[in-house]
Coordinates of C-alpha atoms in Angstrom, one line a residue:
X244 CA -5.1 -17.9 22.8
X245 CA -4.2 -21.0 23.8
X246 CA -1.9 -22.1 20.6
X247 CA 0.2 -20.1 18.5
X248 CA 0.0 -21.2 14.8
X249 CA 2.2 -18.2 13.4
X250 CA 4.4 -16.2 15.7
X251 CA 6.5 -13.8 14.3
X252 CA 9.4 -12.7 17.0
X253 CA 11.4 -9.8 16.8
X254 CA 11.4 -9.2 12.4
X255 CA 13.4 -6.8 10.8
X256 CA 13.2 -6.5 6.8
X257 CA 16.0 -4.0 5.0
X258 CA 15.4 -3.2 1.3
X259 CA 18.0 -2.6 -1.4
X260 CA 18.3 0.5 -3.0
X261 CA 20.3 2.6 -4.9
X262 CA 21.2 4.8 -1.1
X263 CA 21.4 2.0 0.4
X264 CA 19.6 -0.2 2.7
X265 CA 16.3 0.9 4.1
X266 CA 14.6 -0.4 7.0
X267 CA 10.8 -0.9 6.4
X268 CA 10.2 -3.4 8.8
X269 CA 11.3 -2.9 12.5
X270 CA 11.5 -5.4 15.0
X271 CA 8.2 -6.2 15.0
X272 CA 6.5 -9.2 16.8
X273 CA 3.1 -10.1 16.3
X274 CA 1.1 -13.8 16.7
X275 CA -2.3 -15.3 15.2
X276 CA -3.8 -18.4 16.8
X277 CA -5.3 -21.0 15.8
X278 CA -8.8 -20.3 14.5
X279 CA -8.1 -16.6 15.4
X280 CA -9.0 -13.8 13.4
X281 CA -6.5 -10.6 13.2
X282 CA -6.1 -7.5 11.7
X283 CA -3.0 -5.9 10.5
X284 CA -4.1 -1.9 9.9
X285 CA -2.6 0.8 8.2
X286 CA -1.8 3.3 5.6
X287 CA 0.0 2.4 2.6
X288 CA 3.8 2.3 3.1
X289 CA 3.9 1.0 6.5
X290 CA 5.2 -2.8 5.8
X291 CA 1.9 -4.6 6.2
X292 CA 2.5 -6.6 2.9
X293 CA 6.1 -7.0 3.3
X294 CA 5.5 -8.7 6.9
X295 CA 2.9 -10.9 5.0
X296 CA 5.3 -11.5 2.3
X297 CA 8.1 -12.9 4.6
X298 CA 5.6 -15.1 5.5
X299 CA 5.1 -16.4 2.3
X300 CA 8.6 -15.6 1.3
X301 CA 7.5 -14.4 -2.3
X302 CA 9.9 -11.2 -1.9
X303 CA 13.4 -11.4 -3.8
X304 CA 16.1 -12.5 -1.1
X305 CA 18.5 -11.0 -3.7
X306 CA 17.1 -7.7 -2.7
X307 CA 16.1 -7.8 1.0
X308 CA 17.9 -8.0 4.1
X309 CA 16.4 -10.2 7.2
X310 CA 17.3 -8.9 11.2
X311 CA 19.7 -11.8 12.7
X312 CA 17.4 -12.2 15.8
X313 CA 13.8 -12.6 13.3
X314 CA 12.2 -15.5 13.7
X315 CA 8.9 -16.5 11.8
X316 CA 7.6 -19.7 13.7
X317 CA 4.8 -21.6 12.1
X318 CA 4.1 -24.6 13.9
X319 CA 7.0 -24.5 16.1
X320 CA 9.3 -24.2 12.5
X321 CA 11.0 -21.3 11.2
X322 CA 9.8 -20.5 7.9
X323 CA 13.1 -18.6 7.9
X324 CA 15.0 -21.4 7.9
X325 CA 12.8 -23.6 5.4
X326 CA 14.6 -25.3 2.5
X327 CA 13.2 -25.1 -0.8
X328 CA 10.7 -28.7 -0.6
X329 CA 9.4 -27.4 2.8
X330 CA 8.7 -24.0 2.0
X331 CA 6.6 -25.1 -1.5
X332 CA 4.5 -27.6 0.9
X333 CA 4.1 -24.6 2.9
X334 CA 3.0 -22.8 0.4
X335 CA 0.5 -25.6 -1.2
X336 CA -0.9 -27.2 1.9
X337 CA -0.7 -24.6 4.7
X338 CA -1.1 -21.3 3.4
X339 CA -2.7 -19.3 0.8
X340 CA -2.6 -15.2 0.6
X341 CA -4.8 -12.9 -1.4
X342 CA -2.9 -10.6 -3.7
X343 CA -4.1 -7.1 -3.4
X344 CA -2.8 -7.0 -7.2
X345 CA -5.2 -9.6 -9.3
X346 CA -3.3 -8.6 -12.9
X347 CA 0.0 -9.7 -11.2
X348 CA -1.5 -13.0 -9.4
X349 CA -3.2 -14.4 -12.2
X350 CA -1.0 -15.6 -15.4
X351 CA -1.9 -13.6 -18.5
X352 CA -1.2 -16.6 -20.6
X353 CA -3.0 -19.8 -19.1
X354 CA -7.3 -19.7 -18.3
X355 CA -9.2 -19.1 -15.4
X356 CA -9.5 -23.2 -15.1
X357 CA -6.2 -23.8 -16.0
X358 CA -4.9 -21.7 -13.1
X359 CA -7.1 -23.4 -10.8
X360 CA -6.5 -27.0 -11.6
X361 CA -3.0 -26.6 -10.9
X362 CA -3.8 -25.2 -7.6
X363 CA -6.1 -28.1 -7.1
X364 CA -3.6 -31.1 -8.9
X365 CA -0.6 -29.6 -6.7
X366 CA -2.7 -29.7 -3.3
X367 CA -2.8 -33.7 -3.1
X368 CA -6.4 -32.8 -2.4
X369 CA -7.6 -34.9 -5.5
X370 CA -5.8 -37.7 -7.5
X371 CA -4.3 -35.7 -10.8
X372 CA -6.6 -37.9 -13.0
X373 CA -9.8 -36.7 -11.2
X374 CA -10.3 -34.1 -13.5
X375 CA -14.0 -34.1 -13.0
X376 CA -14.0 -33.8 -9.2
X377 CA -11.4 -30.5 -9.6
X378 CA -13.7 -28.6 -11.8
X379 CA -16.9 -29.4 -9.6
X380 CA -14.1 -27.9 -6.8
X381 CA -13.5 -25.2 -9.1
X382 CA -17.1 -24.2 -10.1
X383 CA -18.1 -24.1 -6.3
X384 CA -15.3 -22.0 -5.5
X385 CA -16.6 -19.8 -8.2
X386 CA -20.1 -19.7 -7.4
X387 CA -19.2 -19.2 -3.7
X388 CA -18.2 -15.4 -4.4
X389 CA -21.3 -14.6 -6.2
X390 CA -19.5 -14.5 -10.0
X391 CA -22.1 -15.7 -12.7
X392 CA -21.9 -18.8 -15.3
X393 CA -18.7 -20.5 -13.8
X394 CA -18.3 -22.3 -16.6
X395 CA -17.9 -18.9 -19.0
X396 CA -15.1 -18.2 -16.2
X397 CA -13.1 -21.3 -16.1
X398 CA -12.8 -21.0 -20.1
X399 CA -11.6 -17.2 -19.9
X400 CA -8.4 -15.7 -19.9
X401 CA -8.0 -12.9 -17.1
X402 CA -7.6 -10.0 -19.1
X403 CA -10.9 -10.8 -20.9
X404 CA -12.9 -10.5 -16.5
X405 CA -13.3 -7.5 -15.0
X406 CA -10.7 -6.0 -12.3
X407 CA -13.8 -7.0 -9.3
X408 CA -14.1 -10.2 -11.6
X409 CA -10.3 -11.0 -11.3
X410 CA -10.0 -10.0 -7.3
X411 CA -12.7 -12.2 -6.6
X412 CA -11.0 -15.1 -8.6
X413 CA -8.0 -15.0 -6.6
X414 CA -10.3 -14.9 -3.4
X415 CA -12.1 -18.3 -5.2
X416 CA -8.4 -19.7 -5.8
X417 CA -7.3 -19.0 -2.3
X418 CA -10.6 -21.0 -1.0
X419 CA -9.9 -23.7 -3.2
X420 CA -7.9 -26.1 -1.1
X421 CA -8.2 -25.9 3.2
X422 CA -5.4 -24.2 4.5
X423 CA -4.7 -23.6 8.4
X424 CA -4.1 -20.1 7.7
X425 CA -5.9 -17.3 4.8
X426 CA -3.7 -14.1 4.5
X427 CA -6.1 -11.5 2.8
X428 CA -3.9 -8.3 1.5
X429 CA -7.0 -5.7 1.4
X430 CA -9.6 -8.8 -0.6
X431 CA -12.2 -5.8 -1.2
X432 CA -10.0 -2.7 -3.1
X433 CA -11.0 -3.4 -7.0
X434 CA -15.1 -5.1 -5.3
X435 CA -18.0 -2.4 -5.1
X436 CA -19.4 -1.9 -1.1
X437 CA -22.0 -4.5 -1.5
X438 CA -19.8 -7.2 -3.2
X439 CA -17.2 -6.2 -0.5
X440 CA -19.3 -6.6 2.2
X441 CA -20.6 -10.1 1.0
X442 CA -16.8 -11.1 0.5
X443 CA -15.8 -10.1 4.5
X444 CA -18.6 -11.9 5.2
X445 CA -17.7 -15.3 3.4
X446 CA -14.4 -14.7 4.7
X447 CA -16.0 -15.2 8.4
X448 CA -17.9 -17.9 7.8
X449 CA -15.2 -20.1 6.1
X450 CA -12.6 -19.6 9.0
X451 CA -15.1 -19.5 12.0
X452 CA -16.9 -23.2 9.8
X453 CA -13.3 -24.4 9.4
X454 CA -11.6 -23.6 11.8
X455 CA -8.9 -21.2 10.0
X456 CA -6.9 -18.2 11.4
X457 CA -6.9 -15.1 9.4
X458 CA -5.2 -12.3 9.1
X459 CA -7.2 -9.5 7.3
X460 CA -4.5 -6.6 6.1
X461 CA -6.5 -3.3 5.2
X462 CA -6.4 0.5 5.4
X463 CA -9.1 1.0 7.5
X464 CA -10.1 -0.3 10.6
X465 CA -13.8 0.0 9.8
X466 CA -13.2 -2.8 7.5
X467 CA -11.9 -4.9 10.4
X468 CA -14.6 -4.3 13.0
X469 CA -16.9 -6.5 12.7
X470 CA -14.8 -9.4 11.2
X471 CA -11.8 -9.8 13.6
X472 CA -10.7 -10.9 17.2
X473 CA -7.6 -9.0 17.5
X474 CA -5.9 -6.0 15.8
X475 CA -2.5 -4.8 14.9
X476 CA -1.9 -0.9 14.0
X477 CA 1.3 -0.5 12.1
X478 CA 3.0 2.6 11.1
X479 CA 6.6 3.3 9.7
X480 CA 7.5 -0.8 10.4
X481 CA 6.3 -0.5 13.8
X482 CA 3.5 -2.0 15.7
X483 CA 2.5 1.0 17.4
X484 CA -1.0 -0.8 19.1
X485 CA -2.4 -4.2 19.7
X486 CA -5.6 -5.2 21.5
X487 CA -9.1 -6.9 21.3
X488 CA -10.8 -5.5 18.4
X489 CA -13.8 -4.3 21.4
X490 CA -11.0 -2.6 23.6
X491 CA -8.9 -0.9 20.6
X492 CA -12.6 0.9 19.6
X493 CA -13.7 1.3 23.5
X494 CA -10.2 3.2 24.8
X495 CA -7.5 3.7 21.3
X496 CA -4.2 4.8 23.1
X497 CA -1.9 5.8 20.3
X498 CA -2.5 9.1 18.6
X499 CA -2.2 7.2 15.0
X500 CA -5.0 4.3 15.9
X501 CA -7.0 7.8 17.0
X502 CA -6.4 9.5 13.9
X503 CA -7.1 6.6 11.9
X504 CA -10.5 6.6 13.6
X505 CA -10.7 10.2 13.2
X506 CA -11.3 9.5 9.5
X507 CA -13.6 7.3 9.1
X508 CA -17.2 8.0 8.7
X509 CA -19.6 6.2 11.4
X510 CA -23.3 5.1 11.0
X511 CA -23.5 5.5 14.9
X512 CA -21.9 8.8 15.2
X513 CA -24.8 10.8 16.5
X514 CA -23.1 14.3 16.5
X515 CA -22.4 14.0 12.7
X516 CA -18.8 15.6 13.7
X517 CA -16.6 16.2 10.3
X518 CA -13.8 13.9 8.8
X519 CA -10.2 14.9 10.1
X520 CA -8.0 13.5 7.5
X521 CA -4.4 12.2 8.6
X522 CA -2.1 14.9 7.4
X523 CA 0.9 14.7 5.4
X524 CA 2.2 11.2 4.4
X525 CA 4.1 8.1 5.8
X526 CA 7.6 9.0 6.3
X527 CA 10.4 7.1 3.6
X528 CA 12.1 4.6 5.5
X529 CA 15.4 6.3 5.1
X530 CA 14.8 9.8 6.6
X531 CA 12.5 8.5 9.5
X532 CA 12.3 11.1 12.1
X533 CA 13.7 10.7 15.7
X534 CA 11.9 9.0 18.3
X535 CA 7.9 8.6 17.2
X536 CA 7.5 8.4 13.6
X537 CA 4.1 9.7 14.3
X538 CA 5.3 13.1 15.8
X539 CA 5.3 15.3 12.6
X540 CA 1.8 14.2 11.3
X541 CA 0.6 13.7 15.1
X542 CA -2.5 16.5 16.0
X543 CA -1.3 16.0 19.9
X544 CA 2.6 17.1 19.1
X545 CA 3.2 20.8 20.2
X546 CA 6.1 22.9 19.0
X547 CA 7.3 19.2 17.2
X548 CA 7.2 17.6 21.3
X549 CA 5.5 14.8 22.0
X550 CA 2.5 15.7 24.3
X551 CA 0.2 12.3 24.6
X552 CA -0.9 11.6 27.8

């Protein structure tokens, strides 16, 4: 890649709580490029949406504690360092996320067209008086993920949609203005398989037709196939793997991407071998074992040593 448009060096993110400080990000480093498409994988727990969030920095600072060497470069700037006009211009112009949480995105008080006017008015993509060109913005963002009488939608408070109904309003919202980069936090989890599919799909087209990076956080790396350049494995805070998407499937090194893999069903899997399910659970970020955080859950480990080859 021949330009970095986000480059996160060396992050480190420590949460408050009531033991004490817990480390759920650690040390990580990881870049997107421009008009790249990445994949950050992994189970829940592992600090995908708190990397994300730092980005974005939506998480309390009251309650978090940032590495002194981190660095999250976006454009050559630290978004670290970004006072509070530079950051909201970020945030408006530069880049949009979708919430894995529609309830908690969306304002229970104010419409569906409310909600996205003000996205719309605050972008400085339309004069604040153009009301008519905003809602023909806001209609086509609509109809663009397949949701039914716009104009019913625009007029509707979110509790009265559907949880699908809501997730792919925030997907709409997040579409509404260009951005250089589109961070989706798991776009499909409340969308049926077919309306999930046709959503990864529209995600494609819009970043390969504009020109946008990506970076697609999900559970499973079936989701990310077909839809991304590069992928990230993350477990316990760590990037444990990181290759082309077609080398990560050809020849996965760490036992976690395997396992990962492991339990997934495939259309192409010939044998028809059985699901192996990851046992146990991602370790709490205060009592992480020594050495790999892997080793307890890991298939390879004999007598609780290491054994990958």
């Amino acid at each position: 890649m021949d330009e970095k448009l986000l480059d996160i060096q060396d992050l480190s993110v420590w949460y408050k709580t009531y033991r004490g400080f817990a480390e759920v990000v650690d040390h990580i480093n990881l870049y997107v490029g421009k008009g790249e498409k990445i994949g950050l994988v992994g189970e829940s727990g592992c600090g995908k949406t708190t990397t994300m969030k730092m980005v974005m920095r939506t998480l309390d600072e009251r309650g978090i504690k940032v590495g002194e060497g981190s660095k999250l470069l976006f454009g050559g700037e630290d978004i670290l360092a970004m006072d509070a006009k530079a950051l909201l211009d970020l945030r408006r112009r530069k880049i949009s996320m979708i919430s894995q949480s529609p309830m908690a995105a969306l304002n229970p008080v104010f419409t569906i067209g409310q909600q996205m006017m003000d996205v719309l008015k605050y972008s400085g993509q339309f004069d604040k008086h153009d009301k008519k060109g905003m809602l023909d913005a806001a209609r086509k963002a609509i109809d663009s993920v397949m949701i039914p009488d716009p104009d019913r939608i625009l007029n509707s408070y979110p509790h009265q949609l559907s949880g699908g109904m809501r997730q792919r309003i925030c997907i709409a919202t997040s579409l509404l203005t260009p951005r250089q980069l589109l961070i989706a936090d798991e776009p499909g989890t409340a969308l049926d398989v077919t309306v999930q599919g046709q959503i990864h799909k529209l995600l494609r087209r819009l970043v390969e037709e504009e020109k946008r990076s990506l970076i697609m956080i999900t559970h499973s790396l079936g989701v990310v196939r077909e839809l991304v350049d590069r992928i990230y494995v993350m477990y316990a805070g760590n990037i444990v793997e990181n290759c082309d998407t077609a080398e990560l499937f050809k020849n996965p090194l760490h036992p976690y991407t395997r396992a990962l893999m492991d339990s997934i069903p495939r259309a192409d899997d010939e044998n028809k071998r059985e699901l192996t399910p990851i046992k146990g659970v991602v370790p709490y970020p205060m009592n992480l074992p020594a050495g790999c955080g892997f080793y307890s859950r890991c298939p390879r480990a004999v007598d609780g040593v290491c054994n990958v080859k």
